[in-house]
Coordinates of C-alpha atoms and ligand atoms in Angstrom, one line a residue:
X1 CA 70.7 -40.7 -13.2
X2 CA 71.0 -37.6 -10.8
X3 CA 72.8 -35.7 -13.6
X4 CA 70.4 -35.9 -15.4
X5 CA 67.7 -33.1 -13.7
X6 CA 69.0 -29.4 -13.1
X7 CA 68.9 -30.4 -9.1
X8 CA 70.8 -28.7 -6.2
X9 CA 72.4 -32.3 -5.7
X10 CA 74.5 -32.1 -9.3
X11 CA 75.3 -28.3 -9.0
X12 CA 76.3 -28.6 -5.4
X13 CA 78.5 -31.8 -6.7
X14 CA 80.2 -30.2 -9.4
X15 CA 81.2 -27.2 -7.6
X16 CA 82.6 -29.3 -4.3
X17 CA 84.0 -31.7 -6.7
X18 CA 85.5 -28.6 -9.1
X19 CA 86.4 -26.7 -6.1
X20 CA 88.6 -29.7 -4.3
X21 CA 90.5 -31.0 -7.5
X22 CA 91.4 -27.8 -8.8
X23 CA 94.9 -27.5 -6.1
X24 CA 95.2 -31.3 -7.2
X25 CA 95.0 -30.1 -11.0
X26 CA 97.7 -26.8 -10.2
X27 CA 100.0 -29.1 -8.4
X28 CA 100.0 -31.3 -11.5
X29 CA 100.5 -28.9 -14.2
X30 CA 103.2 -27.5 -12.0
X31 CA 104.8 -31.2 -11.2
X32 CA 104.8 -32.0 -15.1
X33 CA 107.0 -28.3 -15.9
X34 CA 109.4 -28.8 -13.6
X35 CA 109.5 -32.6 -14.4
X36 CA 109.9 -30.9 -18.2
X37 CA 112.8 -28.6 -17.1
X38 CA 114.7 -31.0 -15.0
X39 CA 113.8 -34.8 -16.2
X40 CA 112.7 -37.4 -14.2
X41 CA 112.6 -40.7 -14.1
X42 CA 108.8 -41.9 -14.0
X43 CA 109.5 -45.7 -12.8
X44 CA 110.9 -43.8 -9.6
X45 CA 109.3 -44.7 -6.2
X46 CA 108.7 -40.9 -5.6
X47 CA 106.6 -40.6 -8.7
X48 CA 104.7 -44.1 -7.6
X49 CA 103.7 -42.4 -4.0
X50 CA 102.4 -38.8 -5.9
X51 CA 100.2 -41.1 -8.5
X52 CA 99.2 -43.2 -5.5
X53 CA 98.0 -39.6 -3.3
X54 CA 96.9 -38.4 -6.3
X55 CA 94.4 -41.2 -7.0
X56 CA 93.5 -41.1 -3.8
X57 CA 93.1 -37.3 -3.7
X58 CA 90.6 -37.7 -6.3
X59 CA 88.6 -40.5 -4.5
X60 CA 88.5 -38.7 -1.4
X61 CA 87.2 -35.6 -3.8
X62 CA 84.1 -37.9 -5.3
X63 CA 83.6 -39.3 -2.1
X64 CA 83.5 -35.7 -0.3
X65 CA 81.4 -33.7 -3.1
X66 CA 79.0 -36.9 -3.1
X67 CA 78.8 -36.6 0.8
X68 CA 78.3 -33.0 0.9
X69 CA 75.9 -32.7 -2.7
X70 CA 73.5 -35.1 -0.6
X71 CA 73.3 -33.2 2.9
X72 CA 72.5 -30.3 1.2
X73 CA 70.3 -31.7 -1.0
X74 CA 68.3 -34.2 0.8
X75 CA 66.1 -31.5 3.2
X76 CA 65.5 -29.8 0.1
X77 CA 64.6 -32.9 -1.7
X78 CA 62.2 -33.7 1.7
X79 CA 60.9 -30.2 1.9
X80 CA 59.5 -30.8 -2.0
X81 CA 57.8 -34.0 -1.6
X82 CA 56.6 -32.5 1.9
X83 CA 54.8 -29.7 0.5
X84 CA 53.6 -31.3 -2.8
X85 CA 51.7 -33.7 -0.3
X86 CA 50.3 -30.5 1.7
X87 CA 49.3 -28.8 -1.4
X88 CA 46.9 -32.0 -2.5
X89 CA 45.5 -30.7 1.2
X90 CA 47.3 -33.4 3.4
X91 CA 47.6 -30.8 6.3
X92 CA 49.0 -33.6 8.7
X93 CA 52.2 -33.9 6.9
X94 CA 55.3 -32.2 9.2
X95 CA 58.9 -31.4 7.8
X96 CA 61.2 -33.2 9.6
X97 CA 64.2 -31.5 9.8
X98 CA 65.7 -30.8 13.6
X99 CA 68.7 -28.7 12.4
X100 CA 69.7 -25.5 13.7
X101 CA 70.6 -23.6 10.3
X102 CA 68.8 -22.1 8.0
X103 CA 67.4 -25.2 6.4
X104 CA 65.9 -25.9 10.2
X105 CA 64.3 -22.3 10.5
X106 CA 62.5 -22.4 7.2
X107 CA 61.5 -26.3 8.0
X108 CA 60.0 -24.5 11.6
X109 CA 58.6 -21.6 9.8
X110 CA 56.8 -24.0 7.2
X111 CA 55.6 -26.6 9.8
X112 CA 53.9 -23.8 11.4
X113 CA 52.3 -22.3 8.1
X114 CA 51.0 -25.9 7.8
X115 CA 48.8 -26.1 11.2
X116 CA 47.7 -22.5 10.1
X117 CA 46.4 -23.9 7.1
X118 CA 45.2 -26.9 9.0
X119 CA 43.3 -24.8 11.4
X120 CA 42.1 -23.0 8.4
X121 CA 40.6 -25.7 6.7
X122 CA 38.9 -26.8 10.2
X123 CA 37.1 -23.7 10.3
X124 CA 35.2 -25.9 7.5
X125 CA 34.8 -23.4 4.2
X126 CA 31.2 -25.3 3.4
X127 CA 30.2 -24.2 6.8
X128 CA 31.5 -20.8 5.8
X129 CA 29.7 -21.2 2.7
X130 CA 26.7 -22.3 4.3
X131 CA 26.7 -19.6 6.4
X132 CA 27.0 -17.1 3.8
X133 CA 23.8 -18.2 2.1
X134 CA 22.2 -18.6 5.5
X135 CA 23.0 -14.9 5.8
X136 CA 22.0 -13.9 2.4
X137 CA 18.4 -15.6 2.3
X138 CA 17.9 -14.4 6.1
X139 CA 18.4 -10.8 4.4
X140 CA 16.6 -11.5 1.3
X141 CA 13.4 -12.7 3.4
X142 CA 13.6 -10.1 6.1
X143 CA 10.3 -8.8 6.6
X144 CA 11.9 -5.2 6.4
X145 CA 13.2 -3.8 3.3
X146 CA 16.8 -3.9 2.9
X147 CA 18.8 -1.8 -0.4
X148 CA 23.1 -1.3 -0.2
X149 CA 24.7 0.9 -2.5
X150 CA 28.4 1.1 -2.9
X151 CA 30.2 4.1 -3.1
X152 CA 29.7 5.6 -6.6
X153 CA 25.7 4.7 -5.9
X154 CA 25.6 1.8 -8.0
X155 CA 22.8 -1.1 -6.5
X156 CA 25.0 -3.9 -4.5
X157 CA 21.8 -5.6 -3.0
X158 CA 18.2 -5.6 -2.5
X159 CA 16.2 -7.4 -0.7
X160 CA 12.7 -9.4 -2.3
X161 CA 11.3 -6.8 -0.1
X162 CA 12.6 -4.1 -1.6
X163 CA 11.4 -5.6 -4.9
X164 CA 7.8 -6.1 -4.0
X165 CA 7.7 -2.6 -2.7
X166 CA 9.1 -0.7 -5.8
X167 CA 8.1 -2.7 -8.3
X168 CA 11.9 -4.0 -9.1
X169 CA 14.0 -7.0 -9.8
X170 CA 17.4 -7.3 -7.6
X171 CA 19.1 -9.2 -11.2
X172 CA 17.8 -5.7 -12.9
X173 CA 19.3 -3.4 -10.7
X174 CA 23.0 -5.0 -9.2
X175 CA 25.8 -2.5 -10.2
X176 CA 23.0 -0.1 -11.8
X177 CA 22.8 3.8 -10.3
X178 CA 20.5 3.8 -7.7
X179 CA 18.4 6.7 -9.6
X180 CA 17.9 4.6 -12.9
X181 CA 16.2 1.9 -10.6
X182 CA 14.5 3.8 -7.5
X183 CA 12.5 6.9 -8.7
X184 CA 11.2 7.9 -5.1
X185 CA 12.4 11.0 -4.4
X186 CA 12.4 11.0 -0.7
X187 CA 14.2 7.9 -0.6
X188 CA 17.1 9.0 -3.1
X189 CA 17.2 12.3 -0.7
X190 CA 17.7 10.4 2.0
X191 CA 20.6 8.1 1.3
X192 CA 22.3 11.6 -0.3
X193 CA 21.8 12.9 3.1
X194 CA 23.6 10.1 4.6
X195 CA 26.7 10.2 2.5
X196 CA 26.9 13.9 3.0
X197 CA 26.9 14.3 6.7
X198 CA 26.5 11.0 8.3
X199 CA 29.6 9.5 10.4
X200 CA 30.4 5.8 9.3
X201 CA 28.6 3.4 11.3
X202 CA 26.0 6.0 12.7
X203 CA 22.5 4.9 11.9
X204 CA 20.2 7.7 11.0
X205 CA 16.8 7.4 10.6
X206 CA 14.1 9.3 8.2
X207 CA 10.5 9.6 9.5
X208 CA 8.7 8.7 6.6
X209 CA 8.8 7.3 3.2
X210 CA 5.5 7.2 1.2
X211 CA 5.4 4.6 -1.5
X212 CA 1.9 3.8 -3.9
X213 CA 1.1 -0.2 -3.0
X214 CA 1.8 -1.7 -6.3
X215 CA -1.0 -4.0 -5.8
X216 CA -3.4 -1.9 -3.9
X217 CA -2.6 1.5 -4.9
X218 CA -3.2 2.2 -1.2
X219 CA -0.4 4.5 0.3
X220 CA 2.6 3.0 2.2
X221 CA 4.5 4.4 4.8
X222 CA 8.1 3.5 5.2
X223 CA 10.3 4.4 7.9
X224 CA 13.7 4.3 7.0
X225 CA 17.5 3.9 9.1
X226 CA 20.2 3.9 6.9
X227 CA 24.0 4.0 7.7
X228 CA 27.7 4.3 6.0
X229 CA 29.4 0.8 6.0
X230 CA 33.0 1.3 6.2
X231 CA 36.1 -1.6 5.5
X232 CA 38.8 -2.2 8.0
X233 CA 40.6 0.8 7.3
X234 CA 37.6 2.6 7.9
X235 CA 37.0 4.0 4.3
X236 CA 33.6 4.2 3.4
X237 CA 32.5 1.7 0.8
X238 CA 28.8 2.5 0.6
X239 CA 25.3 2.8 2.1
X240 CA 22.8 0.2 3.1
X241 CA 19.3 1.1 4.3
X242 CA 16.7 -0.9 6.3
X243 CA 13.2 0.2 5.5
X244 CA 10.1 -0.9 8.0
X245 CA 6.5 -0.9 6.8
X246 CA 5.0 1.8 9.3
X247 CA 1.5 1.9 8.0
X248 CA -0.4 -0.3 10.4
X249 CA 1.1 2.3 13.4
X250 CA 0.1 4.8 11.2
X251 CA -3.4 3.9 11.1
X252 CA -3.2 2.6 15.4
X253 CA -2.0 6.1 15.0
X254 CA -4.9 7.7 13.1
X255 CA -7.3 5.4 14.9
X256 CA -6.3 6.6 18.2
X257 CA -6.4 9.7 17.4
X258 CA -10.1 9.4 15.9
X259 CA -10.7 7.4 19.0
X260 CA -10.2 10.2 21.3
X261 CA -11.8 12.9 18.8
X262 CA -15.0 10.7 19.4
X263 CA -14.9 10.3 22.8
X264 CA -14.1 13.9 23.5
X265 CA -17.3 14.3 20.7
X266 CA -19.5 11.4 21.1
X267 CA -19.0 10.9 25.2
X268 CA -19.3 14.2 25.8
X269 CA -22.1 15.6 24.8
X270 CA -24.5 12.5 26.7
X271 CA -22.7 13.0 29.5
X272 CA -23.3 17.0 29.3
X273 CA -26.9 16.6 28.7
X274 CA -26.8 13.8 31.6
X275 CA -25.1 16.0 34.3
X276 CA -26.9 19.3 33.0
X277 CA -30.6 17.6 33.8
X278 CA -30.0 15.5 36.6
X279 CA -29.0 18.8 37.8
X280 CA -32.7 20.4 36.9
X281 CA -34.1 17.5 38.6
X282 CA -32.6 18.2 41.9
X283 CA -34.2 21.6 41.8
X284 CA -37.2 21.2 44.1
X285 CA -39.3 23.9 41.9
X286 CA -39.4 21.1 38.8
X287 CA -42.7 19.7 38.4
X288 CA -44.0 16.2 38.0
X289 CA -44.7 16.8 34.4
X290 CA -40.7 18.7 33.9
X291 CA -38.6 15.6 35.7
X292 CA -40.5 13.6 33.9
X293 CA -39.3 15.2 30.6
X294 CA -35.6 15.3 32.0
X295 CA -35.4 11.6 33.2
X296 CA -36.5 10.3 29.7
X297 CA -33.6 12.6 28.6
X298 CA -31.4 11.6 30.8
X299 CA -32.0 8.0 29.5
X300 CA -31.7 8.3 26.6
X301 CA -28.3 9.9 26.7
X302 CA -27.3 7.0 29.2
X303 CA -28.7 4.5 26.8
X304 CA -26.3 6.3 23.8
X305 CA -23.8 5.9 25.9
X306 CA -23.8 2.5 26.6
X307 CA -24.4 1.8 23.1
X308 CA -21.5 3.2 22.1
X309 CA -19.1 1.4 24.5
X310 CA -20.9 -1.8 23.8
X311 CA -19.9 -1.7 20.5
X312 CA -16.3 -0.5 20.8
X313 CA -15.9 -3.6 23.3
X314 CA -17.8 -5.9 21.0
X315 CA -15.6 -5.4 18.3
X316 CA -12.3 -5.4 20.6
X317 CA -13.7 -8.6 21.7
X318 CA -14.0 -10.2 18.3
X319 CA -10.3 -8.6 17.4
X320 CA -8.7 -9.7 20.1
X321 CA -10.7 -13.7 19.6
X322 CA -11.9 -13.3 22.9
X323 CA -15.6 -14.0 22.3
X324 CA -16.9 -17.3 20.4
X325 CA -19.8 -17.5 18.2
X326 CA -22.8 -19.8 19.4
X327 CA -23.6 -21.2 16.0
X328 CA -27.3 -22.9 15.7
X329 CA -29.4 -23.7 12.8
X330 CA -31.8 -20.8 12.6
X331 CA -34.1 -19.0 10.2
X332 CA -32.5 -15.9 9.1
X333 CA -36.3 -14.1 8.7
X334 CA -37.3 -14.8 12.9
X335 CA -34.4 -12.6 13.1
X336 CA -35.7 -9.8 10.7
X337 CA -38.8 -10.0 11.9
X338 CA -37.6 -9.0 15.8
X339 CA -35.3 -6.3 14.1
X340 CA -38.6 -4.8 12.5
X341 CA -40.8 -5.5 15.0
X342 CA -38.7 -2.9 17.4
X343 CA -37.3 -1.0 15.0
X344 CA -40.1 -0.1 12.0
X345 CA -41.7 2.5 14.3
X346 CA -38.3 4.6 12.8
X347 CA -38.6 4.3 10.0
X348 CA -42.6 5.2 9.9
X349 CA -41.6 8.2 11.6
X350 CA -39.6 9.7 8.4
X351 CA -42.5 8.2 6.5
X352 CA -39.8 5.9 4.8
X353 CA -42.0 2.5 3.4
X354 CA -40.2 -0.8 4.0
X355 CA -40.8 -3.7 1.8
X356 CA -39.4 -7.0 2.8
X357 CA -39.1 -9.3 -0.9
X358 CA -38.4 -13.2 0.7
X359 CA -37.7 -15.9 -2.5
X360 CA -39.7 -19.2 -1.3
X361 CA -38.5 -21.2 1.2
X362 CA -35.6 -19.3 2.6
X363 CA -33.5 -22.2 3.9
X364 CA -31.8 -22.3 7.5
X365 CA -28.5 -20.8 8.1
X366 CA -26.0 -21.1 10.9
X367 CA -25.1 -18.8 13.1
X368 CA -25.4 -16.8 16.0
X369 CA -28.8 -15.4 16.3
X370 CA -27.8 -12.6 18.8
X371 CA -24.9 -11.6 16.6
X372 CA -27.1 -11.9 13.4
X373 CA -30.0 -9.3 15.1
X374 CA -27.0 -6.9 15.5
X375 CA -26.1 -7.1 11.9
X376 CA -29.5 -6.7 10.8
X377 CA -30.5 -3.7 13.0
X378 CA -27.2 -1.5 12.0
X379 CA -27.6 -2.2 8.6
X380 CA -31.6 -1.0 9.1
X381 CA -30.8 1.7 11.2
X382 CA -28.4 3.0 8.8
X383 CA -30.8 2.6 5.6
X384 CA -33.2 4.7 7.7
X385 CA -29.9 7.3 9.3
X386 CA -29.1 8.1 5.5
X387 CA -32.4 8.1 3.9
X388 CA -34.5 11.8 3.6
X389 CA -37.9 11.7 4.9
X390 CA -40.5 9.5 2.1
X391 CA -38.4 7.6 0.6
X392 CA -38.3 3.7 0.6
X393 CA -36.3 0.9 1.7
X394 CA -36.2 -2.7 0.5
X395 CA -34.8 -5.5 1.9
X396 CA -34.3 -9.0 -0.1
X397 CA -33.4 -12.3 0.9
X398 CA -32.3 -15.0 -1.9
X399 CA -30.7 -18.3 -1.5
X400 CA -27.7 -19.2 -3.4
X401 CA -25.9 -22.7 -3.9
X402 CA -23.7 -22.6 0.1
X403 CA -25.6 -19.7 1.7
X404 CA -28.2 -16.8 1.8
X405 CA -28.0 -13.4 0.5
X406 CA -29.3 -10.1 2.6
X407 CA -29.8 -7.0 0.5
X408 CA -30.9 -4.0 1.9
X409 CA -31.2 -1.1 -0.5
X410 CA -32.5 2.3 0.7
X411 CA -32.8 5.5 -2.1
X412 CA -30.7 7.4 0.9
X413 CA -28.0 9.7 0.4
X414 CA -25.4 7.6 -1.1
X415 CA -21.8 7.1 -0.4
X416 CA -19.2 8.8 -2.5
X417 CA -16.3 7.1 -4.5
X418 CA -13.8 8.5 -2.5
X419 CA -15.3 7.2 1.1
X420 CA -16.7 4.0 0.0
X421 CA -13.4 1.9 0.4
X422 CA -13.3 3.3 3.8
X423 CA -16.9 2.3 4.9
X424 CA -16.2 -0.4 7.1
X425 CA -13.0 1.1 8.8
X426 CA -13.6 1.4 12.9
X427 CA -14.9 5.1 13.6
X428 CA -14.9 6.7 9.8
X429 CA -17.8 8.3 9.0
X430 CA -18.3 10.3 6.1
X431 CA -17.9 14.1 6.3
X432 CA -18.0 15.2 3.0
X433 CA -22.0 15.1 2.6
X434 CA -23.8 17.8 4.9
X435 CA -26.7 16.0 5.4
X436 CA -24.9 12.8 6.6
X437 CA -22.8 14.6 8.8
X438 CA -25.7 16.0 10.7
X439 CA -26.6 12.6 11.9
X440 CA -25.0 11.1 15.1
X441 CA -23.5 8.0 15.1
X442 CA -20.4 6.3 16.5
X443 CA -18.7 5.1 13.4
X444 CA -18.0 1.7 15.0
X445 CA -21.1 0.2 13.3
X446 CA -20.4 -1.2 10.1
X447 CA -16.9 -2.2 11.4
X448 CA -19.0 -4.2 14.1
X449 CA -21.3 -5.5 10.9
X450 CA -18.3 -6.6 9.3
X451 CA -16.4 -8.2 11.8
X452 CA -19.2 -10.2 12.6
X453 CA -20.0 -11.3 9.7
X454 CA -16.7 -12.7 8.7
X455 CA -17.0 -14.1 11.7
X456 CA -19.8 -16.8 9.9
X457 CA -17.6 -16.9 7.7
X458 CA -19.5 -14.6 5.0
X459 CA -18.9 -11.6 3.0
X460 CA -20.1 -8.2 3.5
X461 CA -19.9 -5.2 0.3
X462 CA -21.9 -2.6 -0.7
X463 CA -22.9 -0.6 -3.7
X464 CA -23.6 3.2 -3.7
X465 CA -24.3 6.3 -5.4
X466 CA -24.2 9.8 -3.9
X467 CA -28.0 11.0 -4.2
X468 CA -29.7 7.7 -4.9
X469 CA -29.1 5.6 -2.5
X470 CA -27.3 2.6 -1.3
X471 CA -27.4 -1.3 -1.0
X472 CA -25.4 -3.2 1.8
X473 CA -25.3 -6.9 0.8
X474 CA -24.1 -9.4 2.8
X475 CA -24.3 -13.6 3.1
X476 CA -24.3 -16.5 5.4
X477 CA -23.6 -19.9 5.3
X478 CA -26.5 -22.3 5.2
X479 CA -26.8 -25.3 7.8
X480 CA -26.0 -27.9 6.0
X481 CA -27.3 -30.8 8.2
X482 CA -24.4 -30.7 10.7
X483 CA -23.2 -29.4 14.4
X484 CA -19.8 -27.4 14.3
X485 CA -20.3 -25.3 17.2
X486 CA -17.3 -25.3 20.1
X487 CA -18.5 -26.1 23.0
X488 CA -18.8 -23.8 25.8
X489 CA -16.7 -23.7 28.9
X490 CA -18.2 -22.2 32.0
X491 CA -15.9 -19.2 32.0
X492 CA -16.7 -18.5 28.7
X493 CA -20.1 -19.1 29.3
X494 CA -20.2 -16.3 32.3
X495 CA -18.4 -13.7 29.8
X496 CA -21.0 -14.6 27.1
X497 CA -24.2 -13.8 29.4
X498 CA -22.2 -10.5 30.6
X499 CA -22.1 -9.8 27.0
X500 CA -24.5 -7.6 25.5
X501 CA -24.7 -9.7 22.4
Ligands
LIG601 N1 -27.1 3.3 4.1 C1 -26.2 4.3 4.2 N2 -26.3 5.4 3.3 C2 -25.4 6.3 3.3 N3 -24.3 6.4 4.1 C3 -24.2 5.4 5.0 C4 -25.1 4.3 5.0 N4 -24.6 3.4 6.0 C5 -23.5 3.9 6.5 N5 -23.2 5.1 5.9 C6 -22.0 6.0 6.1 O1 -21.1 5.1 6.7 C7 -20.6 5.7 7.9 C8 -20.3 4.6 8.9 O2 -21.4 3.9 9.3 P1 -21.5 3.1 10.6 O3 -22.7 2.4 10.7 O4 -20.2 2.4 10.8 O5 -21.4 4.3 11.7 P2 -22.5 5.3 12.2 O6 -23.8 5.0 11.5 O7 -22.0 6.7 11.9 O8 -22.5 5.0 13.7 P3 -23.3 3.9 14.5 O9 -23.7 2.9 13.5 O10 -22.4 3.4 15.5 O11 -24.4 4.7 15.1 C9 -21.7 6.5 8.4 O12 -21.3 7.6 9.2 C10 -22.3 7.0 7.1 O13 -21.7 8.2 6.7
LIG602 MG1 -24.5 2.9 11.8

């Protein structure tokens, strides 16, 4: 049955078994000549004893080769089985072979590959797995933009990201040149730059990357760090960039920087005209008649100044959800009414006719009457701001199906194209029309308007045309029968009455 295979076991036997009959075999062939020369007699007892040892001989030779064919056979045998177990991933298994030959080194060398493996597999390659795609989604939904390029410039992986910004698809791009999916120039410039001169591992970082929003068209600015990745033997295998949105720093940027235009502007010359004739009145020569003059100057200025800083903490307030809106049932026309009452004497000066046009039965709305007054008045005070001397303003109220709508159109200067979207933005104030730029203002007032009322949770838009005028529209929810309103604690309470709402 064992002679069957091509095993160590039958070669090993025939070889022993060859190796220790062959004197056996010589001895014969040499017994049977010389028997041949000289004659013998083959019933003698000599020849009995040599075909007894020989018999024997070849016993002791089946015996010996079987003996030896199976030591040498057997580990090899148990090594097989051993490692046909360990390969269907029975890592426990151990070769058991104590021996001090080679057979025992390669049985110590194996056991130890084994618990390698074993520790291997402990590691757990579905947590590796896991992991992996742990690390791949974390990159995909970074909320930076992430791109790698290998060393020829061919796409390895962007981010969704990425995609949304430049109007890609990752599945388009992978192993495409970087140029035939990214057209911004800048960007393709930059990563150049980085495999020319940048050392492996060193981030380097590009200012600014301007891309066109592909859903708003609006400008976005990227800042951009981007480094070699190397392998272990530190040979470069490509780029990857990390690309942060910039463009709401930008703008704190731009803001700030308006910010302290205006006050240097805006604060300064009040506080000029306040010094300069608070000066003159200190001068005993001034008569009653002269102070009198100054001092309303004086405050006046001090009034525009605390105008302004009202309504720069106003809105900070609102951003920063400090203040809460005292919501009642009112009548959105009481309100109108006050703003005109104070206010129409403006407007009569620059002989500019109001018309107020109420549908029937304007129904109540809810909100905060204070706030509401403030929305009122800056939208009226900037009908009558932008509006040449004799011209008309009219202002509409209509109810619609969940709220009310306030129009107020004026036949003003307009509002170009190009500064419209930009209208309600803290501190812009449009600079290309001579006669609007003339007029004073902070900038902060439609940003106030708007904050406010999206606040009530309405909508606020307007409609314009450079030379005939403008309408600001905006609407508020009607009362519909129930109390929402938070109540009020006593701190906030104090900060409300401290407010100048
Ligand atoms: N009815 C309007 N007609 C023409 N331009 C307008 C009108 N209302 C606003 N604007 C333009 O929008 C800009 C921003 O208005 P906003 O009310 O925010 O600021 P302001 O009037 O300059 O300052 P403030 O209201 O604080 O005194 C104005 O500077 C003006 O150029
Ligand atoms: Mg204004």
């Amino acid at each position: 049955m064992f002679f069957k295979k091509k095993t160590i076991f039958r070669k090993v036997f025939f070889i022993t078994l060859t190796v220790s009959l062959l004197p056996l075999i010589v001895s014969w062939v040499y017994l049977l000549r010389v028997a041949a020369q000289h004659g013998f007699d083959p019933t003698s007892a000599v020849v009995a004893g040599f075909y007894a040892a020989t018999g024997l001989a070849i016993l002791l030779a089946l015996g010996g080769s079987y003996y030896l064919s199976r030591r040498i056979s057997r580990p090899i045998t148990h090594f097989i089985k051993t490692a046909t177990l360990i390969a269907r991933g029975n890592f426990s298994e151990r070769v058991s072979i104590e021996s001090n030959d080679e057979i025992g080194r390669l049985a110590q060398i194996f056991n130890y590959m084994t618990t390698e493996l074993r520790r291997l597999r402990d590691m757990d390659l579905n947590r590796l797995i896991n992991e992996k795609i742990k690390n791949e989604s974390i990159l995909k939904n970074l909320a930076d933009g992430v791109i790698g390029v290998d060393v020829s410039d061919k796409i390895m992986m962007l981010n969704s990201v990425m995609e949304g910004w430049f109007g890609i698809r990752e599945r388009q791009c992978l192993e495409k040149p970087l140029e035939s999916c990214v057209s911004n120039q800048t960007l393709l410039q930059f990563l150049r730059k980085v495999r020319d001169e940048n050392k492996p591992g060193l981030w380097i970082s590009e200012s600014e990357i301007v891309i066109k929003s592909t859903k708003t068209w609006r400008n976005i600015f990227l800042q951009a760090r981007a480094a070699k990745v190397v392998n272990e033997k530190n040979e470069m295998i490509g780029i990857v960039a990390i690309l942060r949105d910039v463009t709401r720093e930008k703008e704190i940027d731009r803001m700030k920087t308006e910010l302290v235009s205006m006050v240097a502007h805006e604060l300064r010359s009040p506080l000029t005209s306040i010094s300069g004739f608070s000066e003159l009145l200190l001068d005993p020569t001034v008569n009653r008649e002269q102070s009198e003059e100054y001092a309303a100057i004086i405050l006046k200025e001090s009034n525009r100044l605390s105008e302004l800083i009202n309504k720069f903490l106003d809105i900070s307030k609102i951003e920063a959800g400090k203040i809460q809106v005292k919501k009642v049932p009112m009548q959105i026309t009481d309100v109108l009414d006050k703003v005109l009452d104070v206010n129409l004497h403006q407007a009569e000066k620059k002989g500019i006719v109001v018309s107020v046009k109420l549908a029937q039965d304007i129904p109540l709305v809810y909100g905060d009457k204070d706030m509401m007054e403030q929305v009122i008045l800056n939208l009226f005070n900037n009908a009558v701001k932008y509006s040449p001397e004799n011209t008309a303003i009219e202002i509409r109220l209509k109810e619609r199906e969940n709220d009310v709508l306030f129009e107020i159109e004026d036949n003003g200067y307009g509002i170009s194209e190009k500064a419209l979207p930009r209208i309600f933005e803290k501190f812009y104030r449009v600079t290309d029309n001579d006669k609007v730029r003339e007029v004073t203002g902070t900038g902060l007032g439609l940003s106030l308007v708007k904050e406010i009322v999206e606040l009530h949770n309405g909508v606020i838009n307007v409609k314009s045309k450079v030379g005939e005028g403008s309408t600001f529209f905006f609407s508020i929810p009607k009362y519909n029968g129930k109390f929402h309103d938070i109540a009020f604690d006593d701190d906030l309470e104090s900060e409300m009455a401290s407010h100048h709402f």
